Amino acid sequence: MAQDDNDGKDLAVADSSVADHHDEAHPGTAVVSRDAFTDPGLVPHRKRVTDLDPKKEKHAERTVYTLFYLSIVGSVWAIAAYMLFPIESNNVGDVRLNTLFIGVGLTLALLAIGFGAVHWGKALMVDDEGVDIRHLTRGSDETRAAAVEIFDVANKESGFGRRTLIRNTLIGALIAFPLPAVVLFRGLAPQDENPVELLSHTMWKKGTRLALDPSGVAIKATDVTLGSAFHVIPEDLNDLEHGKLEEKAKAAVLLMRLRPEDLNELPERADWSYDGIVAYSKICTHVGCPVALYEQQTHHLLCPCHQSQFDVSNHCEVIFGPAKRPLPQLPIAVDSEGYLVAQSDFLEPVGPSFWERS
């Protein structure tokens, strides 16, 4: 007998037959299915061939450090290719070979490190399975001490401290890999001249005709139709024998024609355009990428690299993106033969704004 705390009445033990009847729930109202899936457990761990055969383990070790050696070779080759295939000749073929062989070296350097690290982890590091119980809060001093112990165990399991040849070749590959970048970036600036001074001036000067890129054919004002956009270079650029690529990179210009009433020109630049024709540097003021996309309906220029946008109708002010200042404008006019000419060089440095911090 059981005593009810509420009213003191005795409660009879339920009949087992009634309980059995209630246990047989209708399939449509049962909360827990009687044929629920059981926990299958973990699949038995299968050892790798490198765990079972010492020869296979040694072969995997040789493969890993060979890949790290190949990474070092790739880094050294990228530096050598930069010197063996120079681009000072301004020949497009030389530029392609330089890019190809440097790219092959850097690709080999990076892929070999990646493949070697992956193969090391899959074939040689300890392959035990375990459950990691995570905690949401920062651990105590004891927990932090245990973390140090875990790193020590990981070092022993990975063999980083024990497999000295793999460790040393990995360190060598990681040291060698950035060296091509150091050499290549150093080559971007001239060794015997001030780069800031060089970037402050271009080939444009008073009377220089605007010409089509790459043909060098001079452009007349009548050639520029409403809504059009031309990629422009100085007419005498193709006459250069040395440094043509460098000068083109600074002097490249975009030429566009808008309705004069659509131009919102600054007062001091009122005479920098001709009948709605304006010229702006093609070099983005963010990091120097080519601004090459023109939307004639909105009069917007877009740099496809980092999405900076400039409004041509409002002196190329920045309307979107990471660029911090408008594109420099090239003052233009028309000569006696009707050709578009520059009034002067750019009155501010072209390209990335950080060059102005000199």
JSON list of C-alpha atoms in Angstrom, two decimals, residues 201-337:
[
{"chain": "A", "resi": 201, "resn": "HIS", "atom": "CA", "xyz": [56.91, 62.65, -63.26]},
{"chain": "A", "resi": 202, "resn": "THR", "atom": "CA", "xyz": [55.74, 60.97, -66.46]},
{"chain": "A", "resi": 203, "resn": "MET", "atom": "CA", "xyz": [56.41, 61.37, -70.19]},
{"chain": "A", "resi": 204, "resn": "TRP", "atom": "CA", "xyz": [53.57, 63.81, -70.60]},
{"chain": "A", "resi": 205, "resn": "LYS", "atom": "CA", "xyz": [54.66, 67.37, -71.38]},
{"chain": "A", "resi": 206, "resn": "LYS", "atom": "CA", "xyz": [53.22, 70.40, -73.10]},
{"chain": "A", "resi": 207, "resn": "GLY", "atom": "CA", "xyz": [52.33, 69.62, -76.71]},
{"chain": "A", "resi": 208, "resn": "THR", "atom": "CA", "xyz": [52.61, 65.81, -76.47]},
{"chain": "A", "resi": 209, "resn": "ARG", "atom": "CA", "xyz": [49.87, 64.27, -78.58]},
{"chain": "A", "resi": 210, "resn": "LEU", "atom": "CA", "xyz": [47.53, 61.67, -77.12]},
{"chain": "A", "resi": 211, "resn": "ALA", "atom": "CA", "xyz": [47.82, 58.37, -79.01]},
{"chain": "A", "resi": 212, "resn": "LEU", "atom": "CA", "xyz": [45.97, 55.06, -79.03]},
{"chain": "A", "resi": 213, "resn": "ASP", "atom": "CA", "xyz": [47.42, 52.18, -77.04]},
{"chain": "A", "resi": 214, "resn": "PRO", "atom": "CA", "xyz": [49.26, 50.17, -78.36]},
{"chain": "A", "resi": 215, "resn": "SER", "atom": "CA", "xyz": [49.39, 51.43, -81.97]},
{"chain": "A", "resi": 216, "resn": "GLY", "atom": "CA", "xyz": [50.62, 54.94, -81.11]},
{"chain": "A", "resi": 217, "resn": "VAL", "atom": "CA", "xyz": [48.26, 56.59, -83.62]},
{"chain": "A", "resi": 218, "resn": "ALA", "atom": "CA", "xyz": [47.49, 60.17, -82.61]},
{"chain": "A", "resi": 219, "resn": "ILE", "atom": "CA", "xyz": [43.89, 60.97, -81.67]},
{"chain": "A", "resi": 220, "resn": "LYS", "atom": "CA", "xyz": [41.86, 63.88, -83.00]},
{"chain": "A", "resi": 221, "resn": "ALA", "atom": "CA", "xyz": [39.07, 65.40, -80.93]},
{"chain": "A", "resi": 222, "resn": "THR", "atom": "CA", "xyz": [36.60, 64.38, -83.66]},
{"chain": "A", "resi": 223, "resn": "ASP", "atom": "CA", "xyz": [37.60, 60.73, -83.14]},
{"chain": "A", "resi": 224, "resn": "VAL", "atom": "CA", "xyz": [36.28, 60.72, -79.59]},
{"chain": "A", "resi": 225, "resn": "THR", "atom": "CA", "xyz": [32.56, 60.08, -79.75]},
{"chain": "A", "resi": 226, "resn": "LEU", "atom": "CA", "xyz": [30.07, 60.68, -76.96]},
{"chain": "A", "resi": 227, "resn": "GLY", "atom": "CA", "xyz": [30.19, 57.86, -74.39]},
{"chain": "A", "resi": 228, "resn": "SER", "atom": "CA", "xyz": [33.42, 56.40, -75.75]},
{"chain": "A", "resi": 229, "resn": "ALA", "atom": "CA", "xyz": [36.56, 55.54, -73.78]},
{"chain": "A", "resi": 230, "resn": "PHE", "atom": "CA", "xyz": [40.11, 55.22, -75.15]},
{"chain": "A", "resi": 231, "resn": "HIS", "atom": "CA", "xyz": [43.23, 53.73, -73.62]},
{"chain": "A", "resi": 232, "resn": "VAL", "atom": "CA", "xyz": [45.85, 56.36, -74.33]},
{"chain": "A", "resi": 233, "resn": "ILE", "atom": "CA", "xyz": [49.65, 56.67, -74.26]},
{"chain": "A", "resi": 234, "resn": "PRO", "atom": "CA", "xyz": [52.03, 59.51, -75.24]},
{"chain": "A", "resi": 235, "resn": "GLU", "atom": "CA", "xyz": [52.63, 59.55, -79.00]},
{"chain": "A", "resi": 236, "resn": "ASP", "atom": "CA", "xyz": [56.40, 59.28, -78.61]},
{"chain": "A", "resi": 237, "resn": "LEU", "atom": "CA", "xyz": [56.29, 56.33, -76.19]},
{"chain": "A", "resi": 238, "resn": "ASN", "atom": "CA", "xyz": [56.92, 53.74, -78.91]},
{"chain": "A", "resi": 239, "resn": "ASP", "atom": "CA", "xyz": [60.10, 55.58, -79.93]},
{"chain": "A", "resi": 240, "resn": "LEU", "atom": "CA", "xyz": [61.78, 54.68, -76.65]},
{"chain": "A", "resi": 241, "resn": "GLU", "atom": "CA", "xyz": [64.46, 51.98, -76.77]},
{"chain": "A", "resi": 242, "resn": "HIS", "atom": "CA", "xyz": [64.77, 51.44, -73.03]},
{"chain": "A", "resi": 243, "resn": "GLY", "atom": "CA", "xyz": [62.34, 51.71, -70.14]},
{"chain": "A", "resi": 244, "resn": "LYS", "atom": "CA", "xyz": [59.21, 51.60, -72.31]},
{"chain": "A", "resi": 245, "resn": "LEU", "atom": "CA", "xyz": [57.22, 49.44, -69.91]},
{"chain": "A", "resi": 246, "resn": "GLU", "atom": "CA", "xyz": [58.10, 51.61, -66.92]},
{"chain": "A", "resi": 247, "resn": "GLU", "atom": "CA", "xyz": [57.13, 54.82, -68.70]},
{"chain": "A", "resi": 248, "resn": "LYS", "atom": "CA", "xyz": [53.91, 53.31, -70.00]},
{"chain": "A", "resi": 249, "resn": "ALA", "atom": "CA", "xyz": [52.98, 52.12, -66.51]},
{"chain": "A", "resi": 250, "resn": "LYS", "atom": "CA", "xyz": [53.15, 55.73, -65.28]},
{"chain": "A", "resi": 251, "resn": "ALA", "atom": "CA", "xyz": [51.75, 57.58, -68.30]},
{"chain": "A", "resi": 252, "resn": "ALA", "atom": "CA", "xyz": [48.76, 55.35, -69.21]},
{"chain": "A", "resi": 253, "resn": "VAL", "atom": "CA", "xyz": [45.59, 57.43, -69.51]},
{"chain": "A", "resi": 254, "resn": "LEU", "atom": "CA", "xyz": [41.87, 56.86, -70.01]},
{"chain": "A", "resi": 255, "resn": "LEU", "atom": "CA", "xyz": [40.19, 59.32, -72.39]},
{"chain": "A", "resi": 256, "resn": "MET", "atom": "CA", "xyz": [36.40, 59.77, -72.24]},
{"chain": "A", "resi": 257, "resn": "ARG", "atom": "CA", "xyz": [33.81, 62.11, -73.74]},
{"chain": "A", "resi": 258, "resn": "LEU", "atom": "CA", "xyz": [30.74, 63.24, -71.82]},
{"chain": "A", "resi": 259, "resn": "ARG", "atom": "CA", "xyz": [28.15, 65.88, -72.54]},
{"chain": "A", "resi": 260, "resn": "PRO", "atom": "CA", "xyz": [29.67, 69.17, -71.35]},
{"chain": "A", "resi": 261, "resn": "GLU", "atom": "CA", "xyz": [26.64, 69.82, -69.16]},
{"chain": "A", "resi": 262, "resn": "ASP", "atom": "CA", "xyz": [27.26, 66.50, -67.35]},
{"chain": "A", "resi": 263, "resn": "LEU", "atom": "CA", "xyz": [30.72, 67.60, -66.24]},
{"chain": "A", "resi": 264, "resn": "ASN", "atom": "CA", "xyz": [30.95, 69.11, -62.77]},
{"chain": "A", "resi": 265, "resn": "GLU", "atom": "CA", "xyz": [34.42, 70.60, -63.11]},
{"chain": "A", "resi": 266, "resn": "LEU", "atom": "CA", "xyz": [36.40, 72.32, -60.39]},
{"chain": "A", "resi": 267, "resn": "PRO", "atom": "CA", "xyz": [36.91, 76.03, -61.10]},
{"chain": "A", "resi": 268, "resn": "GLU", "atom": "CA", "xyz": [40.68, 75.66, -61.29]},
{"chain": "A", "resi": 269, "resn": "ARG", "atom": "CA", "xyz": [40.28, 72.85, -63.84]},
{"chain": "A", "resi": 270, "resn": "ALA", "atom": "CA", "xyz": [37.76, 74.53, -66.11]},
{"chain": "A", "resi": 271, "resn": "ASP", "atom": "CA", "xyz": [40.23, 74.61, -69.02]},
{"chain": "A", "resi": 272, "resn": "TRP", "atom": "CA", "xyz": [41.63, 71.08, -68.48]},
{"chain": "A", "resi": 273, "resn": "SER", "atom": "CA", "xyz": [39.02, 69.48, -70.75]},
{"chain": "A", "resi": 274, "resn": "TYR", "atom": "CA", "xyz": [37.88, 70.08, -74.32]},
{"chain": "A", "resi": 275, "resn": "ASP", "atom": "CA", "xyz": [34.21, 70.00, -75.32]},
{"chain": "A", "resi": 276, "resn": "GLY", "atom": "CA", "xyz": [33.40, 67.32, -72.74]},
{"chain": "A", "resi": 277, "resn": "ILE", "atom": "CA", "xyz": [36.58, 65.29, -73.40]},
{"chain": "A", "resi": 278, "resn": "VAL", "atom": "CA", "xyz": [38.53, 64.51, -70.21]},
{"chain": "A", "resi": 279, "resn": "ALA", "atom": "CA", "xyz": [41.68, 62.48, -69.55]},
{"chain": "A", "resi": 280, "resn": "TYR", "atom": "CA", "xyz": [42.51, 60.73, -66.26]},
{"chain": "A", "resi": 281, "resn": "SER", "atom": "CA", "xyz": [45.34, 58.50, -65.13]},
{"chain": "A", "resi": 282, "resn": "LYS", "atom": "CA", "xyz": [44.62, 54.83, -65.65]},
{"chain": "A", "resi": 283, "resn": "ILE", "atom": "CA", "xyz": [46.62, 53.89, -62.53]},
{"chain": "A", "resi": 284, "resn": "CYS", "atom": "CA", "xyz": [44.44, 53.34, -59.47]},
{"chain": "A", "resi": 285, "resn": "THR", "atom": "CA", "xyz": [45.33, 55.42, -56.43]},
{"chain": "A", "resi": 286, "resn": "HIS", "atom": "CA", "xyz": [44.86, 52.40, -54.15]},
{"chain": "A", "resi": 287, "resn": "VAL", "atom": "CA", "xyz": [47.75, 50.06, -55.05]},
{"chain": "A", "resi": 288, "resn": "GLY", "atom": "CA", "xyz": [48.40, 50.91, -58.70]},
{"chain": "A", "resi": 289, "resn": "CYS", "atom": "CA", "xyz": [46.16, 48.46, -60.53]},
{"chain": "A", "resi": 290, "resn": "PRO", "atom": "CA", "xyz": [44.84, 49.48, -64.01]},
{"chain": "A", "resi": 291, "resn": "VAL", "atom": "CA", "xyz": [41.44, 51.16, -63.92]},
{"chain": "A", "resi": 292, "resn": "ALA", "atom": "CA", "xyz": [40.03, 49.70, -67.11]},
{"chain": "A", "resi": 293, "resn": "LEU", "atom": "CA", "xyz": [36.21, 49.52, -66.91]},
{"chain": "A", "resi": 294, "resn": "TYR", "atom": "CA", "xyz": [34.03, 52.48, -67.93]},
{"chain": "A", "resi": 295, "resn": "GLU", "atom": "CA", "xyz": [30.25, 52.61, -67.50]},
{"chain": "A", "resi": 296, "resn": "GLN", "atom": "CA", "xyz": [29.04, 55.27, -69.91]},
{"chain": "A", "resi": 297, "resn": "GLN", "atom": "CA", "xyz": [25.55, 55.66, -68.47]},
{"chain": "A", "resi": 298, "resn": "THR", "atom": "CA", "xyz": [26.68, 56.42, -64.91]},
{"chain": "A", "resi": 299, "resn": "HIS", "atom": "CA", "xyz": [30.09, 57.87, -65.93]},
{"chain": "A", "resi": 300, "resn": "HIS", "atom": "CA", "xyz": [31.81, 55.57, -63.42]},
{"chain": "A", "resi": 301, "resn": "LEU", "atom": "CA", "xyz": [35.27, 54.08, -63.72]},
{"chain": "A", "resi": 302, "resn": "LEU", "atom": "CA", "xyz": [35.87, 50.74, -61.97]},
{"chain": "A", "resi": 303, "resn": "CYS", "atom": "CA", "xyz": [39.13, 49.19, -60.85]},
{"chain": "A", "resi": 304, "resn": "PRO", "atom": "CA", "xyz": [38.47, 45.43, -61.23]},
{"chain": "A", "resi": 305, "resn": "CYS", "atom": "CA", "xyz": [41.19, 44.44, -58.74]},
{"chain": "A", "resi": 306, "resn": "HIS", "atom": "CA", "xyz": [39.80, 45.86, -55.49]},
{"chain": "A", "resi": 307, "resn": "GLN", "atom": "CA", "xyz": [36.51, 47.42, -56.68]},
{"chain": "A", "resi": 308, "resn": "SER", "atom": "CA", "xyz": [37.37, 51.10, -56.25]},
{"chain": "A", "resi": 309, "resn": "GLN", "atom": "CA", "xyz": [34.96, 53.28, -58.23]},
{"chain": "A", "resi": 310, "resn": "PHE", "atom": "CA", "xyz": [35.50, 56.83, -59.50]},
{"chain": "A", "resi": 311, "resn": "ASP", "atom": "CA", "xyz": [32.95, 59.35, -60.79]},
{"chain": "A", "resi": 312, "resn": "VAL", "atom": "CA", "xyz": [34.23, 60.88, -64.04]},
{"chain": "A", "resi": 313, "resn": "SER", "atom": "CA", "xyz": [31.55, 63.57, -64.03]},
{"chain": "A", "resi": 314, "resn": "ASN", "atom": "CA", "xyz": [32.84, 64.83, -60.65]},
{"chain": "A", "resi": 315, "resn": "HIS", "atom": "CA", "xyz": [36.61, 65.05, -61.28]},
{"chain": "A", "resi": 316, "resn": "CYS", "atom": "CA", "xyz": [36.98, 61.27, -60.68]},
{"chain": "A", "resi": 317, "resn": "GLU", "atom": "CA", "xyz": [36.24, 61.45, -56.97]},
{"chain": "A", "resi": 318, "resn": "VAL", "atom": "CA", "xyz": [36.15, 58.13, -55.11]},
{"chain": "A", "resi": 319, "resn": "ILE", "atom": "CA", "xyz": [32.59, 56.89, -54.60]},
{"chain": "A", "resi": 320, "resn": "PHE", "atom": "CA", "xyz": [33.34, 53.33, -53.46]},
{"chain": "A", "resi": 321, "resn": "GLY", "atom": "CA", "xyz": [36.22, 51.08, -52.49]},
{"chain": "A", "resi": 322, "resn": "PRO", "atom": "CA", "xyz": [39.58, 51.37, -50.73]},
{"chain": "A", "resi": 323, "resn": "ALA", "atom": "CA", "xyz": [41.10, 54.17, -52.86]},
{"chain": "A", "resi": 324, "resn": "LYS", "atom": "CA", "xyz": [41.64, 57.35, -50.84]},
{"chain": "A", "resi": 325, "resn": "ARG", "atom": "CA", "xyz": [41.99, 60.07, -53.49]},
{"chain": "A", "resi": 326, "resn": "PRO", "atom": "CA", "xyz": [40.66, 60.83, -57.01]},
{"chain": "A", "resi": 327, "resn": "LEU", "atom": "CA", "xyz": [42.49, 59.76, -60.13]},
{"chain": "A", "resi": 328, "resn": "PRO", "atom": "CA", "xyz": [44.94, 62.48, -61.28]},
{"chain": "A", "resi": 329, "resn": "GLN", "atom": "CA", "xyz": [43.64, 64.44, -64.26]},
{"chain": "A", "resi": 330, "resn": "LEU", "atom": "CA", "xyz": [45.77, 65.19, -67.31]},
{"chain": "A", "resi": 331, "resn": "PRO", "atom": "CA", "xyz": [45.16, 68.71, -68.65]},
{"chain": "A", "resi": 332, "resn": "ILE", "atom": "CA", "xyz": [44.41, 68.47, -72.40]},
{"chain": "A", "resi": 333, "resn": "ALA", "atom": "CA", "xyz": [43.77, 70.83, -75.31]},
{"chain": "A", "resi": 334, "resn": "VAL", "atom": "CA", "xyz": [43.60, 70.70, -79.13]},
{"chain": "A", "resi": 335, "resn": "ASP", "atom": "CA", "xyz": [46.43, 71.78, -81.42]},
{"chain": "A", "resi": 336, "resn": "SER", "atom": "CA", "xyz": [46.16, 73.58, -84.74]},
{"chain": "A", "resi": 337, "resn": "GLU", "atom": "CA", "xyz": [45.63, 70.30, -86.61]}
]
